[in-house]
Amino acid sequence: MSGIPLCHYQNLVFPCFLVGAYSCSCARQYGMDPGSSSATLFEEEAEASLEKFYPMTLGEVINQKYKVVAKLGFGSASTIWCCHDLVTSKYAALKIYAHDLVSEDEFDNEAAIYKHLSTAGNPDHPGRIYVRTIQDSFFTRSRAGKLHQCLVHDLLSNDILSLRYARSDRKLPEAMLKQILIHLLLALDFLHSECHIIHTVDSSIVEQLDRKEIAASSLCKTVNGYNLYRSVNFGIPKTFGRPILCDFSLARNGQVEHCHDIQPDPYRAPEVILEMPWTYGVDKWNIGVMVWDMFENRRLFDGLDPDTGKYGNRFHLASIVGLLGPPPLEFLQRSEYSSVYFDDQGKWKCLNPVPSVSWEESERNLESVNKKDFLDFVRKMVRWTPESRATASELLEDPWLLGPFLEALGRPQIQSGGRGVSERDFRVDNEKLLFDAAP
């Protein structure tokens, strides 16, 4: 089973170095001060129907077990809450779905994916521990009698995006980026090769929260009896655990092709833009463009019309052509829509020009051999044809990615085309490696 590209980096969370307080890509953690303007829409109030969400009250006990202590975030179809498990005395993240989902399949899909992940594949695969698991799932009714579906997970902390924005240059240090990527690629290899899925906090952090402050200040607004709470920001932890890949609500079966539209605009793979069938290749493309975002603090492709600032397929495709060159004719023949943008020879035919760019000019952080190796790494994923993009296991053998880790393990650096490190090597304690670059 599998989904939207695994690489939206709010889907990576750290259990103390978690990549997200709930670490769900749809769990947004922002909101304007409701006192600033009577017209301000606060957090989930900005969604089309506030009434679809579960009307939570802090201190409420859900399913006779989970006492809600703080709000972690929200999305278009759910809210996320920090809960105290009254049975185990541990903290957990509770995701409560809206009662009027456009399709009830989303919950069924996510719950099924987590169930599949718990039993599928090699239990000793090193990537398994970097994929989020589920603690509990159940249904609950609101006071109005509306049915809501719930998932319970381990509580995580910050997502990758928050780590970036904690830094003045909005860029992840190279050492940190490499370690995150190794964990991410191990998780992706487990999903792709073992589970056939496309992905398309420890207690001390919570205990530092002032309960009175949460209760008094996080209730920001009441609308028609619905309490709107401000999402809690745990801040950047002093120590980090392993990053965890989260949110499988849009995951899909990787053993069949899919045709529906996916991915945030800047992350859309060429086959998605051209409405071709897609499978594992979209995850690979997403890692490539995500790496660029995290390391360069700018989009590899934004797809924006320079005059209007709005996204458009032809601007996105033109920027890809500018960097990668024209697509193979065989690739274009897979889409009935390619003739809108390319002629019979595969040449660009739209009025908007193809920008003149190069990989070397676009990369601004590195020099010499290190720059070349980094660009070679990204180019293995950012390719026109999905089947030509490197797999997660192949990327785990890349010289740019593994060099510092092999040195830490006391082994000589591999040469291009050589065999990568063994699975046992990736079990080295994180703290012995490269997180000294954390903000």
XYZ file of C-alpha atoms in Angstrom:
439
model
C 0.000 0.000 0.000
C 1.225 3.624 -0.314
C 0.543 7.888 -1.207
C 1.422 11.453 -1.661
C 5.104 11.759 -1.885
C 6.654 10.926 1.269
C 8.793 13.912 1.188
C 6.845 16.877 2.284
C 9.200 17.613 5.146
C 6.516 18.277 7.708
C 6.012 14.537 7.415
C 9.368 13.983 9.099
C 9.286 14.315 12.843
C 11.648 13.720 15.682
C 10.738 11.928 18.890
C 12.536 14.715 20.716
C 14.080 15.562 17.513
C 10.802 14.671 16.050
C 9.884 16.343 13.018
C 6.526 17.613 14.181
C 4.564 18.075 17.341
C 2.181 15.559 15.961
C 4.237 15.431 12.925
C 1.494 15.285 10.455
C 1.862 17.166 7.202
C -1.681 18.416 7.486
C -1.339 19.464 11.122
C -0.670 23.150 10.732
C 0.586 25.096 13.717
C -0.057 28.700 13.003
C -2.666 31.286 13.778
C -3.069 35.040 13.955
C -3.998 36.813 17.132
C -7.789 36.772 17.208
C -7.756 40.036 19.098
C -6.065 41.900 16.268
C -9.187 42.173 14.176
C -12.768 41.102 14.433
C -12.445 39.775 10.895
C -9.469 37.530 11.684
C -10.079 33.818 11.179
C -8.147 31.797 13.727
C -6.596 28.390 12.957
C -9.308 25.897 11.926
C -11.888 28.696 11.858
C -10.479 29.462 8.401
C -11.703 26.097 7.131
C -14.955 25.931 5.185
C -17.021 24.468 8.022
C -15.964 24.855 11.635
C -18.825 22.612 12.735
C -17.217 19.556 11.146
C -14.468 19.460 13.795
C -14.782 17.765 17.153
C -15.675 20.469 19.753
C -12.803 19.805 22.148
C -12.448 21.237 25.649
C -9.086 21.089 27.418
C -9.239 18.616 30.266
C -11.786 16.456 28.458
C -11.219 12.693 28.591
C -11.665 10.903 25.256
C -12.572 7.213 25.105
C -12.319 7.049 28.914
C -8.542 7.056 28.558
C -6.997 10.119 26.908
C -7.078 13.378 28.871
C -6.543 16.340 26.542
C -3.930 18.813 27.805
C -2.977 20.929 24.769
C -3.650 21.492 21.090
C -0.847 20.550 18.714
C -2.236 21.533 15.327
C -4.998 21.196 12.773
C -5.636 20.349 9.152
C -8.479 20.524 6.686
C -9.890 17.225 7.950
C -8.641 16.852 11.528
C -7.327 18.418 14.708
C -4.343 17.108 16.697
C -4.165 17.094 20.502
C -1.592 16.299 23.167
C -3.142 13.818 25.587
C -2.201 12.186 28.859
C -2.868 8.451 28.715
C -4.556 7.759 32.055
C -3.725 4.050 31.805
C -0.022 4.188 30.969
C 0.674 7.693 32.406
C 2.446 8.572 29.147
C 1.728 11.362 26.686
C 0.348 10.701 23.220
C -0.851 12.533 20.111
C -4.562 12.176 19.334
C -5.760 12.864 15.787
C -9.521 13.445 15.610
C -11.062 13.487 12.152
C -13.844 15.828 11.101
C -17.222 14.113 11.057
C -18.100 15.093 7.491
C -15.080 13.971 5.509
C -15.648 14.237 1.780
C -14.654 10.594 1.646
C -14.661 8.226 4.574
C -12.009 6.255 2.716
C -9.265 8.533 4.047
C -9.566 7.259 7.604
C -10.005 3.689 6.472
C -6.929 4.062 4.254
C -4.717 5.550 6.963
C -5.765 3.017 9.595
C -5.255 0.193 7.087
C -1.826 1.519 6.133
C -0.704 1.579 9.764
C -2.048 -1.933 10.285
C -0.198 -3.083 7.173
C 3.031 -1.423 8.348
C 2.840 -3.216 11.688
C 2.974 -6.647 10.070
C 4.527 -6.238 6.625
C 8.106 -6.684 5.597
C 11.283 -7.726 7.335
C 11.044 -6.839 11.055
C 14.825 -6.377 11.112
C 14.923 -3.889 8.235
C 16.832 -0.832 9.580
C 14.244 1.558 8.142
C 11.339 0.137 10.096
C 12.128 2.125 13.242
C 11.963 5.403 11.284
C 8.334 4.890 10.232
C 5.560 5.972 12.563
C 3.347 3.348 14.155
C -0.130 3.552 15.626
C -1.011 2.995 19.293
C -4.778 2.966 19.092
C -7.730 3.701 16.818
C -11.390 4.131 17.711
C -14.565 6.162 17.163
C -15.958 8.759 19.547
C -19.115 10.869 19.561
C -19.332 14.564 20.282
C -21.889 16.024 22.670
C -24.035 16.677 19.603
C -23.940 12.983 18.750
C -21.693 13.302 15.693
C -19.298 10.434 15.058
C -15.556 11.160 14.803
C -12.739 8.770 13.984
C -9.541 8.869 16.051
C -5.936 7.708 15.746
C -3.433 7.710 18.617
C 0.338 7.916 18.093
C 3.477 8.478 20.112
C 3.974 12.146 20.836
C 6.598 13.789 18.669
C 8.203 17.205 18.754
C 9.434 19.451 15.959
C 9.205 18.907 12.241
C 12.031 19.570 9.815
C 10.461 22.840 8.749
C 10.603 24.195 12.303
C 14.273 23.234 12.529
C 14.955 25.176 9.348
C 13.131 28.229 10.597
C 14.979 28.142 13.903
C 18.105 29.029 11.943
C 18.798 32.563 10.778
C 19.675 31.463 7.229
C 16.701 29.045 7.017
C 19.087 26.320 5.821
C 19.874 22.981 7.411
C 23.599 22.419 7.966
C 25.092 19.888 5.594
C 25.932 17.432 8.379
C 22.404 17.502 9.796
C 20.862 17.226 6.338
C 22.892 14.114 5.584
C 21.869 12.332 8.743
C 18.207 13.196 8.246
C 18.409 11.924 4.676
C 19.921 8.614 5.696
C 17.069 8.002 8.130
C 14.510 9.154 5.570
C 15.926 6.926 2.843
C 15.977 3.942 5.172
C 12.307 4.596 5.948
C 11.522 4.977 2.257
C 13.380 1.798 1.358
C 11.331 -0.057 3.976
C 8.083 1.363 2.572
C 8.939 0.694 -1.071
C 10.788 -2.613 -0.930
C 9.197 -4.292 2.071
C 5.689 -2.826 2.367
C 5.098 -1.702 -1.238
C 3.755 1.627 -0.052
C 4.150 5.028 -1.675
C 4.153 7.661 0.956
C 3.091 10.304 -1.458
C 8.282 13.687 22.310
C 9.356 12.434 25.046
C 7.395 13.261 28.252
C 9.887 15.824 29.558
C 8.982 18.267 26.799
C 5.320 18.161 27.699
C 5.960 18.293 31.417
C 7.704 21.635 30.956
C 4.431 23.179 29.827
C 2.717 25.285 32.454
C -0.704 23.693 32.772
C -2.285 26.898 34.035
C -0.816 28.841 31.128
C -2.212 26.321 28.659
C -5.661 26.464 30.206
C -5.744 30.252 30.526
C -4.115 31.542 27.372
C -4.575 28.915 24.705
C -8.358 29.366 24.632
C -8.412 32.215 22.169
C -11.918 32.368 20.869
C -15.369 30.783 21.063
C -17.529 30.644 17.942
C -21.087 29.335 18.251
C -20.082 27.240 21.230
C -16.939 25.869 19.559
C -13.724 26.560 21.505
C -10.765 27.641 19.392
C -7.397 26.942 21.033
C -3.978 28.147 20.017
C -1.646 25.339 18.937
C 1.238 24.831 21.352
C 4.820 25.267 20.162
C 7.216 23.063 22.117
C 10.257 24.947 20.869
C 13.511 23.335 19.783
C 14.605 20.518 22.137
C 18.123 20.432 23.542
C 18.674 16.852 22.433
C 17.363 14.926 19.482
C 16.063 11.435 18.884
C 15.738 9.689 15.541
C 13.578 11.344 12.852
C 10.264 9.625 12.168
C 8.326 9.547 8.896
C 4.670 10.359 9.547
C 1.201 10.816 8.073
C 0.006 8.045 5.806
C -3.492 9.385 5.168
C -2.719 9.751 1.456
C -0.466 6.717 1.069
C -1.218 4.381 -1.814
C -0.498 0.864 -2.997
C 2.839 0.972 -4.792
C 2.206 -2.190 -6.774
C -0.364 -0.503 -9.013
C -0.285 2.726 -11.021
C -2.315 5.781 -10.008
C -3.535 8.732 -12.061
C -5.061 11.257 -9.660
C -3.429 14.624 -8.956
C -1.092 14.726 -5.956
C 1.726 16.772 -4.391
C 2.069 20.440 -3.404
C 2.629 22.547 -6.521
C 6.432 23.050 -6.271
C 6.889 19.326 -5.614
C 4.837 17.965 -8.498
C 6.725 15.400 -10.538
C 6.649 15.662 -14.364
C 4.428 12.588 -14.686
C 1.918 14.199 -12.312
C 1.920 17.514 -14.194
C 1.373 15.678 -17.485
C -1.340 13.454 -15.941
C 0.492 10.205 -16.554
C 0.110 7.140 -14.339
C 2.492 7.372 -11.367
C 3.952 5.090 -8.731
C 7.144 4.993 -6.572
C 8.920 7.558 -8.758
C 6.964 10.451 -7.251
C 8.522 9.788 -3.840
C 11.990 9.856 -5.386
C 11.325 13.166 -7.154
C 10.015 14.632 -3.920
C 13.144 13.780 -1.980
C 15.260 15.530 -4.596
C 13.322 18.787 -4.533
C 12.913 18.622 -0.747
C 16.677 18.290 -0.265
C 17.136 21.432 -2.345
C 14.596 23.340 -0.253
C 16.223 22.370 3.032
C 19.791 23.046 1.959
C 19.390 26.050 -0.340
C 16.357 27.751 1.297
C 14.652 28.196 -2.062
C 12.619 26.158 -4.488
C 14.285 24.143 -7.192
C 11.114 24.729 -9.249
C 8.285 27.050 -8.206
C 6.150 26.988 -11.349
C 5.039 30.586 -10.876
C 3.986 32.977 -13.615
C 6.426 35.914 -13.219
C 3.657 38.373 -14.093
C 0.852 37.114 -11.851
C 2.717 35.107 -9.227
C 0.262 32.249 -9.750
C 1.216 28.626 -10.311
C 0.879 27.174 -13.812
C 1.814 23.844 -15.382
C 3.552 25.471 -18.342
C 5.782 27.582 -16.102
C 6.654 24.573 -13.977
C 7.457 22.427 -17.012
C 9.494 25.231 -18.593
C 11.670 25.493 -15.485
C 12.206 21.717 -15.497
C 13.204 21.840 -19.185
C 15.578 24.703 -18.388
C 17.405 22.641 -15.786
C 17.132 19.092 -17.157
C 16.907 19.724 -20.879
C 14.054 18.457 -23.075
C 12.258 15.283 -21.976
C 12.720 12.005 -23.865
C 10.159 11.503 -26.631
C 9.275 8.114 -25.207
C 8.347 9.797 -21.927
C 6.137 12.387 -23.642
C 4.320 9.657 -25.542
C 2.965 8.352 -22.235
C 0.741 11.431 -21.878
C -2.149 12.565 -24.049
C -1.518 16.103 -22.784
C 2.157 16.459 -23.713
C 1.218 17.998 -27.084
C -0.088 21.032 -25.190
C 3.493 21.884 -24.212
C 5.809 20.054 -26.648
C 5.874 19.517 -30.413
C 6.327 16.177 -32.173
C 10.095 16.436 -31.764
C 9.848 17.032 -28.030
C 10.712 20.723 -28.308
C 9.062 23.326 -26.089
C 6.289 25.164 -27.932
C 4.568 27.362 -25.335
C 4.920 31.145 -25.477
C 6.558 31.440 -22.070
C 10.306 30.970 -22.543
C 12.434 28.199 -21.092
C 14.719 29.803 -18.480
C 18.454 29.476 -18.950
C 19.756 27.845 -15.758
C 22.348 25.295 -14.728
C 22.825 23.100 -11.685
C 26.199 24.651 -10.961
C 24.866 28.213 -11.004
C 21.827 27.281 -8.930
C 23.819 25.728 -6.064
C 25.315 28.450 -3.839
C 26.433 26.734 -0.636
C 29.250 24.399 -1.621
C 32.515 24.507 -3.507
C 34.691 22.180 -5.568
C 34.357 18.407 -5.174
C 31.742 18.627 -2.421
C 29.530 20.733 -4.670
C 29.892 18.295 -7.551
C 29.060 15.331 -5.315
C 25.990 17.082 -3.884
C 24.678 17.958 -7.338
C 25.285 14.395 -8.520
C 23.235 13.178 -5.555
C 20.259 15.442 -6.322
C 20.425 14.677 -10.048
C 19.958 10.988 -9.306
C 16.403 11.803 -8.174
C 15.436 14.810 -10.286
C 15.083 13.131 -13.683
C 12.331 13.123 -16.284
C 11.574 9.416 -16.348
C 10.483 7.834 -13.046
C 12.255 4.546 -13.739
C 15.612 6.319 -14.159
C 15.459 7.902 -10.694
C 17.620 6.248 -8.078
C 15.938 4.014 -5.529
C 16.284 4.635 -1.808
C 18.714 1.729 -1.485
C 20.828 3.102 -4.344
C 20.903 6.560 -2.773
C 22.091 5.002 0.477
C 25.298 4.095 -1.375
C 25.996 7.650 -2.535
C 29.494 9.014 -1.750
C 28.301 12.549 -0.876
C 25.735 11.211 1.571
C 27.846 8.579 3.295
C 31.316 10.105 3.459
C 31.131 11.632 6.981
C 29.318 8.601 8.388
C 31.880 6.158 7.088
C 34.550 8.301 8.703
C 32.625 8.234 11.994
C 32.416 4.453 11.691
C 36.148 4.234 11.047
C 35.758 2.937 7.505
C 37.256 4.255 4.247
C 34.958 6.322 2.059
C 33.317 4.381 -0.753
C 34.007 5.224 -4.341
C 31.311 6.068 -6.832
C 29.609 2.865 -7.915
C 30.863 0.974 -4.862
C 28.766 -1.029 -2.439
C 27.197 1.005 0.363
C 27.472 0.400 4.066
C 25.655 -2.560 5.552
C 22.346 -2.330 7.369
C 24.102 -2.848 10.712
C 26.141 0.303 10.178
C 23.009 2.451 10.290
C 22.269 1.353 13.832
C 25.022 3.583 15.208
C 23.699 5.834 17.963
C 22.591 9.208 16.524
C 24.386 11.121 19.242
C 27.733 9.678 18.143
C 27.314 11.209 14.727
C 26.457 14.594 13.372
C 23.677 16.343 15.256
C 26.144 18.775 16.788
C 25.056 20.993 13.897
C 21.582 21.399 15.396
C 20.428 24.995 16.019
